[in-house]
Structure formats: C-alpha cells, structure tokens
XYZ file of C-alpha atoms in Angstrom:
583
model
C 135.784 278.455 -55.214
C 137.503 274.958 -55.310
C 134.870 272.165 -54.496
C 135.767 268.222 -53.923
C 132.820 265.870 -55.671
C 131.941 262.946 -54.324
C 134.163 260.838 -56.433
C 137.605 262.761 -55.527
C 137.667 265.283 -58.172
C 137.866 268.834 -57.591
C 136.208 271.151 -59.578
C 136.054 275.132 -59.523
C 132.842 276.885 -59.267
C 132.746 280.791 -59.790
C 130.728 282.157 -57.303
C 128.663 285.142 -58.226
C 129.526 288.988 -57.675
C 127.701 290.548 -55.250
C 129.631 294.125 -55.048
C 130.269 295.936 -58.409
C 130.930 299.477 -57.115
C 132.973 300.587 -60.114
C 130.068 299.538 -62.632
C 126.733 300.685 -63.695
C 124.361 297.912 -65.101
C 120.975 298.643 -66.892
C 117.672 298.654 -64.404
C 116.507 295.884 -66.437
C 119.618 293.243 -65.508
C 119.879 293.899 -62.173
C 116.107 293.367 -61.800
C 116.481 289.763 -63.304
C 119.603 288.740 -61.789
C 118.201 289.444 -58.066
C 114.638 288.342 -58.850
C 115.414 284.981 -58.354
C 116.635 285.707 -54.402
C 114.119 288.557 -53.979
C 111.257 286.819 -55.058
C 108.869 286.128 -51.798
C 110.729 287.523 -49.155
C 111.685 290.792 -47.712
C 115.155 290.018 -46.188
C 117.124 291.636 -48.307
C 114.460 295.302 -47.694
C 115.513 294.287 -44.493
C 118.955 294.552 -45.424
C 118.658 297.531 -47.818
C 116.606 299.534 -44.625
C 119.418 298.850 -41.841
C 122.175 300.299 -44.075
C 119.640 303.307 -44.868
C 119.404 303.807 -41.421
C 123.094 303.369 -40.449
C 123.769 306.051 -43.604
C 120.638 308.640 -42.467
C 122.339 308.496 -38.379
C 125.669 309.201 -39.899
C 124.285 312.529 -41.900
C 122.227 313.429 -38.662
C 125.318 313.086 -37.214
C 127.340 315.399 -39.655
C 124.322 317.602 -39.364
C 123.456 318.384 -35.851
C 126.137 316.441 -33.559
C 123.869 314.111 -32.591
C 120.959 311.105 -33.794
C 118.808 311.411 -30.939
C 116.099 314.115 -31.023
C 116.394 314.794 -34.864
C 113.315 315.243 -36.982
C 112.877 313.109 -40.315
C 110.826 313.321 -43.170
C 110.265 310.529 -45.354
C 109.295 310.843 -48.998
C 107.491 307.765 -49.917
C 106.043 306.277 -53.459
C 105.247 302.649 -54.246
C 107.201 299.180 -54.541
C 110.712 298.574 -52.975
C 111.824 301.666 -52.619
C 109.211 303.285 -50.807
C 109.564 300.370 -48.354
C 112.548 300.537 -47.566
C 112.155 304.374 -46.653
C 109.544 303.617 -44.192
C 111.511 300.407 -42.773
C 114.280 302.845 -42.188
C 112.552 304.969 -40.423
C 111.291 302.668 -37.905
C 114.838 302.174 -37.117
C 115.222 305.436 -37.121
C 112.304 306.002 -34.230
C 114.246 303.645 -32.225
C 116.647 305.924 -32.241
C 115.339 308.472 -30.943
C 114.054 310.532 -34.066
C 110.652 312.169 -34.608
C 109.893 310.311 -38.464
C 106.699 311.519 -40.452
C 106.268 309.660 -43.943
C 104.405 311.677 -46.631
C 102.816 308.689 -49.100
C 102.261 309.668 -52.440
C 100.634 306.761 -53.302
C 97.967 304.237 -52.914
C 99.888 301.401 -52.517
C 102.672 301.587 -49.979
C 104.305 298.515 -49.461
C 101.986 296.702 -46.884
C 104.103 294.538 -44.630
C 106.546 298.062 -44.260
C 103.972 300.291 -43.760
C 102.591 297.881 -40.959
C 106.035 298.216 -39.221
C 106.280 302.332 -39.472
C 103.536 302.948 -38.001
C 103.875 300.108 -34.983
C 106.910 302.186 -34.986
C 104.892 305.221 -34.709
C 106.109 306.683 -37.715
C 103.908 309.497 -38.426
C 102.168 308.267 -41.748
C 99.755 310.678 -43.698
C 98.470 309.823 -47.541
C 99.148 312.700 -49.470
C 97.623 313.493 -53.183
C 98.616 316.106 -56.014
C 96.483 319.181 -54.075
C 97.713 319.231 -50.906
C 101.269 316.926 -51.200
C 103.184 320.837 -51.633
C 101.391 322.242 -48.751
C 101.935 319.131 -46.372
C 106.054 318.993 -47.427
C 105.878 322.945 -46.580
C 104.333 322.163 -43.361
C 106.994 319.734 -42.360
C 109.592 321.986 -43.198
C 108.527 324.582 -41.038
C 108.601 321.929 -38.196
C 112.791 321.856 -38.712
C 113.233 319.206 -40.860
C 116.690 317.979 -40.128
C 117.160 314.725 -43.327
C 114.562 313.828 -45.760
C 114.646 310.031 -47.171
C 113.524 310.277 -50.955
C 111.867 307.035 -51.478
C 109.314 308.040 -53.926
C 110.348 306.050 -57.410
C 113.287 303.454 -57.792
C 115.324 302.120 -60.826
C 112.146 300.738 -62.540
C 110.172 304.153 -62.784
C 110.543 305.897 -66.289
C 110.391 309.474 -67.290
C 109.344 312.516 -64.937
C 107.486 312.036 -61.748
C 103.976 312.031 -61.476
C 102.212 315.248 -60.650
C 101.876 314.076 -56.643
C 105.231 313.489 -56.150
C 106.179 316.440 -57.824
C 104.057 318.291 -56.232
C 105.899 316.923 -53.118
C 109.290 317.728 -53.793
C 108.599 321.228 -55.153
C 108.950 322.967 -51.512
C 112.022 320.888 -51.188
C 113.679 321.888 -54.172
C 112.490 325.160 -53.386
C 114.288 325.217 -49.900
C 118.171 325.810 -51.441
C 120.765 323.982 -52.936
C 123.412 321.434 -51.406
C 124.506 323.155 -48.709
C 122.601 326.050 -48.495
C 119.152 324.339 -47.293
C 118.331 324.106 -43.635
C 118.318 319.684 -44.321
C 120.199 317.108 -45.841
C 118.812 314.735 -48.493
C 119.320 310.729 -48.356
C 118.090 309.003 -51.396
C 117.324 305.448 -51.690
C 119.026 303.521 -54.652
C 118.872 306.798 -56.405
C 117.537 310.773 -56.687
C 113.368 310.089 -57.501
C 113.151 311.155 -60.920
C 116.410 310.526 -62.525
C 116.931 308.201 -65.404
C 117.936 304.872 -63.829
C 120.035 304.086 -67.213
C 120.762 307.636 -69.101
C 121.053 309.928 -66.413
C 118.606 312.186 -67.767
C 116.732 314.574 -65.949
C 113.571 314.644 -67.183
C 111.857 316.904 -64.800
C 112.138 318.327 -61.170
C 114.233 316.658 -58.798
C 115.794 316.788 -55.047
C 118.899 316.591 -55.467
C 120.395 314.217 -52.564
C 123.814 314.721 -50.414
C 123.886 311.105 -50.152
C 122.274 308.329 -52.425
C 122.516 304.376 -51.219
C 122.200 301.856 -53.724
C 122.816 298.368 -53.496
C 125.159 295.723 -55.631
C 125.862 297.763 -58.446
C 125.794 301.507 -59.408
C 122.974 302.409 -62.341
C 123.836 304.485 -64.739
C 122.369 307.506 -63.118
C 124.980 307.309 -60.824
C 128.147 308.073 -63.206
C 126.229 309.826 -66.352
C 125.479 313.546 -66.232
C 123.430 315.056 -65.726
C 121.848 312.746 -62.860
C 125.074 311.990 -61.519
C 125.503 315.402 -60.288
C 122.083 314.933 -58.050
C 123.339 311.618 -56.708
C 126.189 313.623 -53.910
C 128.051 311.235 -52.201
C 127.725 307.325 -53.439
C 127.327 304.223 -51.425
C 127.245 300.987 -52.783
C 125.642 298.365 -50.274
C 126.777 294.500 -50.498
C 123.288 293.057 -49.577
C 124.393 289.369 -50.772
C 122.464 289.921 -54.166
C 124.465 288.916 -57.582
C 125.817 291.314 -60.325
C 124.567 290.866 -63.524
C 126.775 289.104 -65.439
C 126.624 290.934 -68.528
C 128.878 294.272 -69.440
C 127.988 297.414 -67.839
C 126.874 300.696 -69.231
C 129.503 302.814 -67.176
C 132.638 302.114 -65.509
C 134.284 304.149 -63.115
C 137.832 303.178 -63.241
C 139.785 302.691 -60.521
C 142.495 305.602 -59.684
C 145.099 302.653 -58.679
C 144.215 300.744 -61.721
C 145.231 303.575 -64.006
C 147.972 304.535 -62.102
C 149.451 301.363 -63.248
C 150.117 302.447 -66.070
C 152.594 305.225 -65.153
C 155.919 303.723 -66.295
C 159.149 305.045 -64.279
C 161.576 305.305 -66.294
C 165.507 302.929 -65.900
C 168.260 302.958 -66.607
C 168.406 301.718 -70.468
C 165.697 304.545 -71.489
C 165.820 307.774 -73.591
C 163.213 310.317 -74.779
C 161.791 307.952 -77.369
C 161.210 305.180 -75.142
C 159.715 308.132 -72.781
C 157.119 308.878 -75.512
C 158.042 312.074 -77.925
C 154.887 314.788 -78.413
C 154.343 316.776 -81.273
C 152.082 319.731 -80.764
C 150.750 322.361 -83.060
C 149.139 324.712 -80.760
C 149.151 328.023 -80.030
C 148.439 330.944 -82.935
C 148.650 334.874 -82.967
C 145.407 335.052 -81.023
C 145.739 332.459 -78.723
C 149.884 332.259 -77.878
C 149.519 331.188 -74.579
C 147.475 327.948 -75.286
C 151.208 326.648 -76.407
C 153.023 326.922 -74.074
C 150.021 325.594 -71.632
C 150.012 322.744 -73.917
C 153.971 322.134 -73.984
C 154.448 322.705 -69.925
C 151.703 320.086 -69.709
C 153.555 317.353 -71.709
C 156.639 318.193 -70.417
C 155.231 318.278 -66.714
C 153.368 315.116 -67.559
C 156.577 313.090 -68.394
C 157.149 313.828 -71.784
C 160.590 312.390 -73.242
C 160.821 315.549 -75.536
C 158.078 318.115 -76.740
C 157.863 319.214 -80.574
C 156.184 322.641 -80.757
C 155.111 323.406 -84.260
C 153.737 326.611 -84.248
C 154.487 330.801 -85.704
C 157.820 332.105 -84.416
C 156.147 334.107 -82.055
C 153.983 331.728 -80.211
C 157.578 329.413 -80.433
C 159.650 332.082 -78.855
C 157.060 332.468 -75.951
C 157.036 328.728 -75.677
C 161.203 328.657 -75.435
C 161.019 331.099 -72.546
C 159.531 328.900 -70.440
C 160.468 325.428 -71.242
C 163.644 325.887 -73.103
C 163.718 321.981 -73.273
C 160.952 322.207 -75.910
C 162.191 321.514 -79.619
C 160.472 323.710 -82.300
C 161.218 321.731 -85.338
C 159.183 318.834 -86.462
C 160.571 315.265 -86.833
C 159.802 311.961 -84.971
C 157.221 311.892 -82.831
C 154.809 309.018 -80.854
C 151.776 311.506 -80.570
C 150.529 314.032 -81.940
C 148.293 317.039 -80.548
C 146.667 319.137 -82.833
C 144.367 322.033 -81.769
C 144.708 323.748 -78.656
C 144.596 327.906 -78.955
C 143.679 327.494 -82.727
C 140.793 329.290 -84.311
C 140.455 328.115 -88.310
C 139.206 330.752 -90.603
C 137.141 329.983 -94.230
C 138.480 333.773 -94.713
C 142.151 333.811 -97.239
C 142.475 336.840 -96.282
C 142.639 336.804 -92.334
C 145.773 336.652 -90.621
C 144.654 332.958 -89.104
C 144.482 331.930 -93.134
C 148.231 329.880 -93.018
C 147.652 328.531 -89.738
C 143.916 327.302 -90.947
C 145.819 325.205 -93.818
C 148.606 324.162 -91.555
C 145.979 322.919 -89.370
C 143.506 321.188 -92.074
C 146.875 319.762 -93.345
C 147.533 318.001 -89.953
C 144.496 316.615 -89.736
C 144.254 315.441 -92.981
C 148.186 313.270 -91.696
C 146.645 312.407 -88.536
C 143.509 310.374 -90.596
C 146.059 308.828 -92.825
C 148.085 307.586 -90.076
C 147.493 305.084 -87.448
C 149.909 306.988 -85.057
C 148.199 308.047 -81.634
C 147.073 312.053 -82.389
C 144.927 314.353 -80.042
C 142.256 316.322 -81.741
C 141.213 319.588 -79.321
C 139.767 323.015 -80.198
C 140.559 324.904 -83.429
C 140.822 321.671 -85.009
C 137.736 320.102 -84.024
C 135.620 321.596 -86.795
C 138.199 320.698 -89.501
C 137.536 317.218 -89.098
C 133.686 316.723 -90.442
C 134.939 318.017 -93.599
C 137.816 315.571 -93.935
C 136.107 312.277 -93.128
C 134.072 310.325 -95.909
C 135.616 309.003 -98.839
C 137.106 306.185 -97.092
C 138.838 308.182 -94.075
C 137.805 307.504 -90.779
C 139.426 308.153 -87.457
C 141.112 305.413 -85.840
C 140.866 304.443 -82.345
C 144.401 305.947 -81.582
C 142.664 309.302 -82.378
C 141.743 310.967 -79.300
C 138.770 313.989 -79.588
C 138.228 316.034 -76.935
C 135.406 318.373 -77.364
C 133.392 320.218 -74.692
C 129.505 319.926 -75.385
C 129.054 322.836 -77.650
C 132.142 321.542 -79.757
C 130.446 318.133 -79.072
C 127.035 319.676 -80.668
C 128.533 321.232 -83.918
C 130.277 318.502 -84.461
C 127.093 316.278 -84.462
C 125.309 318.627 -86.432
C 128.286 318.817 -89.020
C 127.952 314.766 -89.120
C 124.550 314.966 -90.004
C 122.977 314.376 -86.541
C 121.334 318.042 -85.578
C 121.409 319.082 -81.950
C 122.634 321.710 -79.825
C 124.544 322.147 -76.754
C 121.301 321.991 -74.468
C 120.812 318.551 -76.325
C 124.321 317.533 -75.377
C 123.948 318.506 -71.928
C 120.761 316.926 -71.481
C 122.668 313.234 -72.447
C 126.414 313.567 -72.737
C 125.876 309.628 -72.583
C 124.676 309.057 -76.041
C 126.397 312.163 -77.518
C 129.685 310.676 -76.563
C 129.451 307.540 -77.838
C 127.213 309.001 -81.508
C 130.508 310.898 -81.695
C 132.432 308.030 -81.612
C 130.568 306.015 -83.921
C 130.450 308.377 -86.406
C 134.017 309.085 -86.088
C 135.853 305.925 -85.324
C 137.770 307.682 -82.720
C 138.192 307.553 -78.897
C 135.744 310.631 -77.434
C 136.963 312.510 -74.109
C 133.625 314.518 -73.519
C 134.614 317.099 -71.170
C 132.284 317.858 -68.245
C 131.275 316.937 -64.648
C 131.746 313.733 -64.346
C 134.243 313.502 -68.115
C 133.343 310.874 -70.541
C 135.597 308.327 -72.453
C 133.760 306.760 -75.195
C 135.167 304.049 -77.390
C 134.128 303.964 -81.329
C 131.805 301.352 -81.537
C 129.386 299.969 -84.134
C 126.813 302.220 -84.363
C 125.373 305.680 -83.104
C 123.729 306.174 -79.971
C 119.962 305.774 -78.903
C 118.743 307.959 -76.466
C 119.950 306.011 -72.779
C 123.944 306.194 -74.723
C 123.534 302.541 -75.857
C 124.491 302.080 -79.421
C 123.040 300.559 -82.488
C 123.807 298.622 -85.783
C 126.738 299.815 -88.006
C 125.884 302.459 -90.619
C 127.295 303.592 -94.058
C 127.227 307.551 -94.123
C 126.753 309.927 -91.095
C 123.472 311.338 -92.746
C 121.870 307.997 -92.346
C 120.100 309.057 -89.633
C 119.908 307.680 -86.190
C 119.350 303.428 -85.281
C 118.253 302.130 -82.457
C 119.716 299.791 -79.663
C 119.916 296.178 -80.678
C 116.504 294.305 -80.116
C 117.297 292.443 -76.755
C 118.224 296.578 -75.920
C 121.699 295.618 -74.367
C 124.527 297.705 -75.324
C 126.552 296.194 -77.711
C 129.545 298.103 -77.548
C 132.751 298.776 -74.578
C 130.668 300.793 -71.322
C 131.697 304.189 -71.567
C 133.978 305.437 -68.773
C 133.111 307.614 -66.049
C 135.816 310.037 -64.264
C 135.846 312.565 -61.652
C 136.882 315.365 -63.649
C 138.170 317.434 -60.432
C 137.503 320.925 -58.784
C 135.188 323.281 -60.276
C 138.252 325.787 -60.355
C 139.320 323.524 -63.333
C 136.656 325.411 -64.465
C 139.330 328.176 -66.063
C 140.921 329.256 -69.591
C 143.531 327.249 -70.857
C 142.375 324.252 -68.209
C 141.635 322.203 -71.457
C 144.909 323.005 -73.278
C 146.670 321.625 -70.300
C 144.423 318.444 -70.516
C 145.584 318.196 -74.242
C 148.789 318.100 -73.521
C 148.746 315.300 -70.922
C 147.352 313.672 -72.692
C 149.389 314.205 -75.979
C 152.651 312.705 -73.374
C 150.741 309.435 -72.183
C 149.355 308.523 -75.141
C 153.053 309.015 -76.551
C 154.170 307.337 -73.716
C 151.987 304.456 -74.195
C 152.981 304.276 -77.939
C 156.692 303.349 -76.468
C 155.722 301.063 -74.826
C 153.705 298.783 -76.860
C 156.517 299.764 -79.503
C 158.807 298.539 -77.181
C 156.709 295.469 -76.403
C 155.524 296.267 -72.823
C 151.966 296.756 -73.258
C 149.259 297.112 -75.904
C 147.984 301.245 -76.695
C 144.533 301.288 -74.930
C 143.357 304.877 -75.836
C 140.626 305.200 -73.933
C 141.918 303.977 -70.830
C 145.184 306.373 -71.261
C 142.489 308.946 -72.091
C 140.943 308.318 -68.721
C 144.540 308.383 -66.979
C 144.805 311.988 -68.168
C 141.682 312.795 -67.494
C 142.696 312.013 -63.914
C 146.082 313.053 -63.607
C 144.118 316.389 -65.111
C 141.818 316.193 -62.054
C 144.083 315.663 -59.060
C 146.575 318.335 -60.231
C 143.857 320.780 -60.231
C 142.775 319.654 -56.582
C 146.786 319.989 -55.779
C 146.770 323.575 -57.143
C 143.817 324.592 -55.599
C 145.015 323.498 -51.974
C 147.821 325.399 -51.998
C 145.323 328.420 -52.222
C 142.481 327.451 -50.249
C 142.087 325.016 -47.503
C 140.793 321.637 -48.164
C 137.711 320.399 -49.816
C 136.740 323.451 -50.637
C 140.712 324.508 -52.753
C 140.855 327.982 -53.759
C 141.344 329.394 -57.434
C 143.613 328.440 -59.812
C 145.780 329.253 -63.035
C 145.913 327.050 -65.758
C 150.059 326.706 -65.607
C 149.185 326.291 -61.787
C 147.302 323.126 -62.534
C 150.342 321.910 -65.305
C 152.952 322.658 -62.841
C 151.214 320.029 -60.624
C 150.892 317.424 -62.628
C 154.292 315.629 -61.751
C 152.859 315.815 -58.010
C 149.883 314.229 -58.970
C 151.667 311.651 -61.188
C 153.217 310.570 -57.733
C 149.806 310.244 -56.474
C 148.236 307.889 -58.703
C 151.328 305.944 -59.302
C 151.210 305.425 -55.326
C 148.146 304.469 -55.445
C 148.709 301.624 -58.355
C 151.643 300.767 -55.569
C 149.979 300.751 -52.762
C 146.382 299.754 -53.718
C 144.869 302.731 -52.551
C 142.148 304.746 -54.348
C-alpha cells in the first residue's frame, strides 16, 4: 500500500496477510500474531460463528434439502472454540433448527453460553459417566450435523476422558458417509495434533472442518488430515504469521507453470532425455510402466537399461524407447527391481547393476530418481563422504520409508511412519541429503535440511553420522528448514500395482525436463517442487482414468498403463490451469 506523508513523500507500507489458505503455520504463531486484535473482544468469535453457521446450513442443506426443521448437536469444550460452537448455534436456532449443546466442561465461554441459551439452545453439562450415554441419547433423537467444538489448536495430546467419552457413540455411529449425520468441526477435528497431525487417540472424523487465516498443520499432514474432509479457510481480518510455514499446499496453477511447450528450435535434449533401469525377470512389466510414463509425460527420448527380455517387452509397446545407454538429463533407478545378498539367484547381475547405479547416481550431481529395488541399496552406500544431493529424488512408501530409517540408524517401523509421515519425511531427508517424495494420502515432498526430525516434523541441528541419534527442534522450536509440501495424491484407485512405477517415471521426464532447462538457462532445477508437479500430474491422470470407468467423484477402477496413458491429458490440465489461473 502506497501512503503520502505529510511532507510529500510517499512511502510503501506492506499491509499484513490475512488469508494464507495454501499454508500451515504452528498453533503457537498464529496465537501471537492475532493476540494483539483478539485480545478483549469477541468480534472476531463473532466472525468465526457466522461463517460456522453459513458452513453448518450449507451441509444441512446437502443433507436433508432443507435448514429449517433440522436437529443439531453441538459438542462443546472450553476457550474459543467451544464458543464459537455455541454462538453458531444460536444462529442456527434462528434458523429454524432444534440445537442441544453437550458441555464437557466447567468453563464454557461465559458471554457465548449467555447467548445459546437466550437462544434457547438446549444446554446440558455433561461429565466422563454419563457424556456417552447423553451423545447416544441425542442420536437416537435424529441427529442431522454435529459441531465438534470440544478442543482447538492450543489443546495437546489425546482428549480428556469426558470428551472422549462423548465422541465414542459418534465414532461408533459409521464412517464418512455411512453415518445417519454429518460432522462440522471448528478450526479443526477435537483431538488431532494442531502441528504434527498426529492422532493421538479417538477422534470424529469431520466432513467439513472451518478454520480461520491459515491452515495448521493438521490440516495437510497425515494422518489428521484425512479426519479434516473438506477444508475452509475463513478471512476473519486477522494477520498471518509472518514467519515460514510448516506445510504448503502448492498451488495446481503454480506448478503447472512449469510445463514447458515445446518450439520450434527444440529437440529431445532440450525436451529432457530419461534413463531408466527398471524392470527385471520378476517384475518385467514395471518397465515398460516406467518408460510409457516418461514418454506419456513428455519425455524427449527414454533410455531403457534393462535384461533383453524386459527390453523386448518394453519395444513392443513404445518402440520410440532406446535400449542403449548414453546421454541422459535424469536418471530413474528402481522400479520392478528386487536386489538379492544371494550370488547365486538369478536377480544376482541385476543386484550389482543396480548397486552400481547407485553408487554413479551419489557421485554425480545429475538429477536421478531412487524408487523400489533400489531403495535399500542406498544405506549401504552413503558414509564415507557420499551423500545424496538435492537433485536426488527418493520415493519410498512408509514401510520402504521405515527400513530405510532403521538402516540409517533411526529404528522404527511402518506403524511409526504412519503415525507421523511428517517427521519421517523430512529425518529421511536429513539423513540423506536428498529430496523425499513420501508416498501416501495426502504425498509428502521433503527438502534435505539441517538436521533430523523431532516428533511434530520440525527439524534440528546438523549431525555427523546417522547413528547419532535423534536432536531436537531449535530452542525458540520454529522449524528451521523449507515447510514440507503437501499434495493431493489422487483417487484411492491409484491405490494399484505398478501405480508407483508410473509415478517414477514422471517424474524421471520432468525432472529431465527441468535439467534442460536450467541447462539451457530458462530456469533453476527445483526438485522438490518438480517432485510435487509429478506428484500431481500422477494424481489427476488417475482421476482421468478412473472417470472414464465410473461416473464422477466417485471414478471407477483403474490399470496402472490406464493412469500413464492419461498423463498427457492431465498435462493439459494443469498447464491450463498455470494459463488460466484456475486451480
């Protein structure tokens, strides 16, 4: 904003933020950055309860046709949150509805309480013996939405045993969709991690969450972001924090820029060229999954070094595949491999082709993608001065994620991955030095970063070896390295063999593609954000494929070489959308 002083001058003021939808912030932050304008007034619960409201009449809506008539139940704890629950639902009574407000606590917030029930909000106190008997009873009445209230972002760790107690009926009643109510939650699902996304004990998973100014990290880390359903992110007039986020959520149009189309002065090296050693006598088909994807994905040419058998299946398909090695921009290493410690088993060559490659790929700052059979090669290769560099792309799922952890001297297990993706994508990349693609619902993108990950996927000081054990966050506990990214990782018919080879090799042709380009001086290699391109262009082909066999949202199931023969459709789609602006 341009200002004019007194004196003539002009000067430029940058006013503050007050929508980040794309980025999550830690609990803490946003807490300080609105205390200032929160402090002493309830305007902006106010605010926060009309656009509850206006987001619980449009699910009563979707529900049962109609606002008027519709029965509510409101779940309500202590501080802000709770507030704004019952706030809401005096709007909601002047709608029409029938609102009762179980209070699992002893401190509702007064001056909202005061308005429910002048409201006449139905308000009973509830407490750990009879809270699961009086959300039973409500059900029974036809509960058509419930408004979680009970903790907000500043709560820690499971809920107490009342408001457990409380939701237990509710959980109890079905998942998404199958339960006779929909679930609104305010600023996020009671019981979630506000900054991992952890879940550390029950909770009611919501169709709809509303937050307000920013996202938290629950939001866009699994597992909590898969409790949040659909996200809106309210402008109430309340500033960002200014500091970097913990998750980003990157824009579709944003990394659709980056799709190049190709003139008139280009060839297949200013295209990107993909090298791919995939494929093996047990897994044949991962090749030429991995090949159609890079050539589908807009390859310049594809290098398939593999046995002549796998090659020969390869050539039958995509005859424009090379199967020699030479030049290449990227290299993907992995897919439909299975290394053997046995000399004797027929995998044995392919094992030391493979350690070979991966050896090259440490020793050279070229981009490289390292998937599958590969994976646990690398633990044994690093030390002694090699390190991954950014460039170098890993894309595990979480039980590859766990070994390799465990091989790097930090001992978990898939169940520990799962339970926070967050800081075992980012402990990967630390330990590493490469770029992380964590597969799962929402994918991952972690950059390497200083030091491995604390518990909420912050990271810590640098360290030496990988079997120095874990550090903690830096002392002011803000995260010192890039947010990790957050991406809709697309239909659960994805959810298929030889899905991830096809990933691989998207990825393997943008990051090859990218390499042209910076060495052609049009834009610097960002790995992770070309890792989050494919990640996408991954995603929409799969929703492509699976609407040509099932009506939209629902899709219907899909092949693997389905989902790579969409990808140039979907390449359309997010390069109209860099076009056009549209997400």
């Amino acid at each position: 904003m341009r200002r004019r002083r007194d004196d003539g001058a002009v000067t430029t003021r940058t006013e503050p933020r007050t929508l980040e939808p794309r980025r999550a912030h830690r609990a803490r932050a946003i807490a300080d950055a609105e205390a200032p304008l929160t402090r002493g007034t309830d305007r902006y619960m106010e605010a926060a309860a009309h656009a509850l409201a206006l987001a619980a009449a449009e699910e009563l809506r979707l529900a049962r046709g109609t606002v008027r008539g519709a029965r509510v139940l409101l779940l309500v704890g202590g501080g802000h949150n709770g507030g704004d629950a019952l706030l809401a639902g005096a709007r909601l009574t002047a709608r029409g509805c029938r609102v009762t407000a179980l209070m699992a606590t002893e401190h509702p917030h007064e001056t909202a309480l005061e308005r429910a029930r002048t409201a006449r909000v139905e308000t009973t106190a509830v407490g750990e013996e009879d809270a699961s008997e009086r959300a039973a009873a409500a059900l029974a009445t036809g509960t058509d939405l419930v408004l979680d209230g009970l903790t907000g972002i500043g709560a820690a760790g499971p809920l107490r045993p009342t408001a457990a107690a409380l939701v237990e009926p509710l959980i109890a009643a079905g998942e998404r969709g199958e339960r006779p109510f929909r679930v609104l939650a305010v600023d996020l699902p009671s019981g979630t991690g506000a900054d991992d996304g952890a879940l550390p004990g029950p909770v009611l998973a919501a169709d709809r969450t509303v937050t307000f100014t920013c996202p938290r990290g629950a939001h866009l880390l699994p597992p909590a972001a898969r409790r949040c359903g659909l996200l809106d992110v309210v402008d109430l007039g309340l500033p960002a924090p200014a500091g970097e986020p913990l998750v980003e959520r990157p824009a579709d149009a944003d990394l659709g820029a980056r799709l190049r189309v190709p003139g008139d002065a280009d060839h297949k090296y200013t295209r990107g060229v993909v090298g791919l050693l995939a494929g093996s006598e047990s897994y044949p088909g991962a090749a030429v999954l991995a090949t159609t994807a890079a050539i589908r994905a807009g390859a310049g040419m594809a290098r398939v070094l593999a046995p002549r058998r796998v090659v020969d299946l390869v050539l039958a398909s995509r005859p424009e595949a090379v199967p020699a090695a030479g030049r290449s921009q990227c290299l993907v290493v992995g897919p439909g491999t299975a290394p053997t410690e046995d000399p004797d088993a027929p995998e044995a060559a392919r094992t030391a082709e493979l350690r070979d490659a991966v050896a090259g790929v440490l020793d050279d700052p070229a981009p490289a993608v390292v998937d599958a059979g590969a994976l646990p090669l690398l633990p044994g290769l690093l030390g002694d001065g090699r390190r991954c560099a950014a460039v170098h792309v890993l894309t595990p799922h979480a039980g590859e994620a766990a070994s390799l952890l465990t091989a790097l001297g930090e001992e978990t297990n898939r169940a520990g991955v799962d339970a926070a993706p967050g800081a075992a994508a980012r402990a990967l990349a630390s330990l590493t030095g490469a770029t992380v693609v964590l597969k799962g619902t929402p994918t991952l993108v972690a950059r390497p970063g200083r030091g491995p990950a604390d518990a909420d996927g912050t990271a810590g000081a640098p360290r030496d070896e990988p079997g120095d054990g874990p550090r903690t966050a830096d002392a002011d506990g803000a995260a010192p390295d890039a947010p990790l990214l957050s991406l809709d990782a697309g239909p659960g018919w994805l959810a298929t063999a030889g899905s991830g080879d096809v990933l691989a090799g998207t990825l393997g042709a943008l990051l090859a593609a990218a390499r042209a380009d910076e060495e052609n001086g049009l834009r610097p290699l960002d790995p992770a954000a070309v890792a989050a391109l494919a990640v996408r262009l991954h995603a929409e082909a799969g929703r492509l494929a699976s609407e040509r066999t099932g009506a939209a949202p629902a899709g219907g199931p899909v092949a693997a070489l389905d989902v790579a023969e969409a990808l140039p459709a979907a390449w359309r789609l997010l390069h109209d959308r860099a076009c056009y602006g549209a997400d």
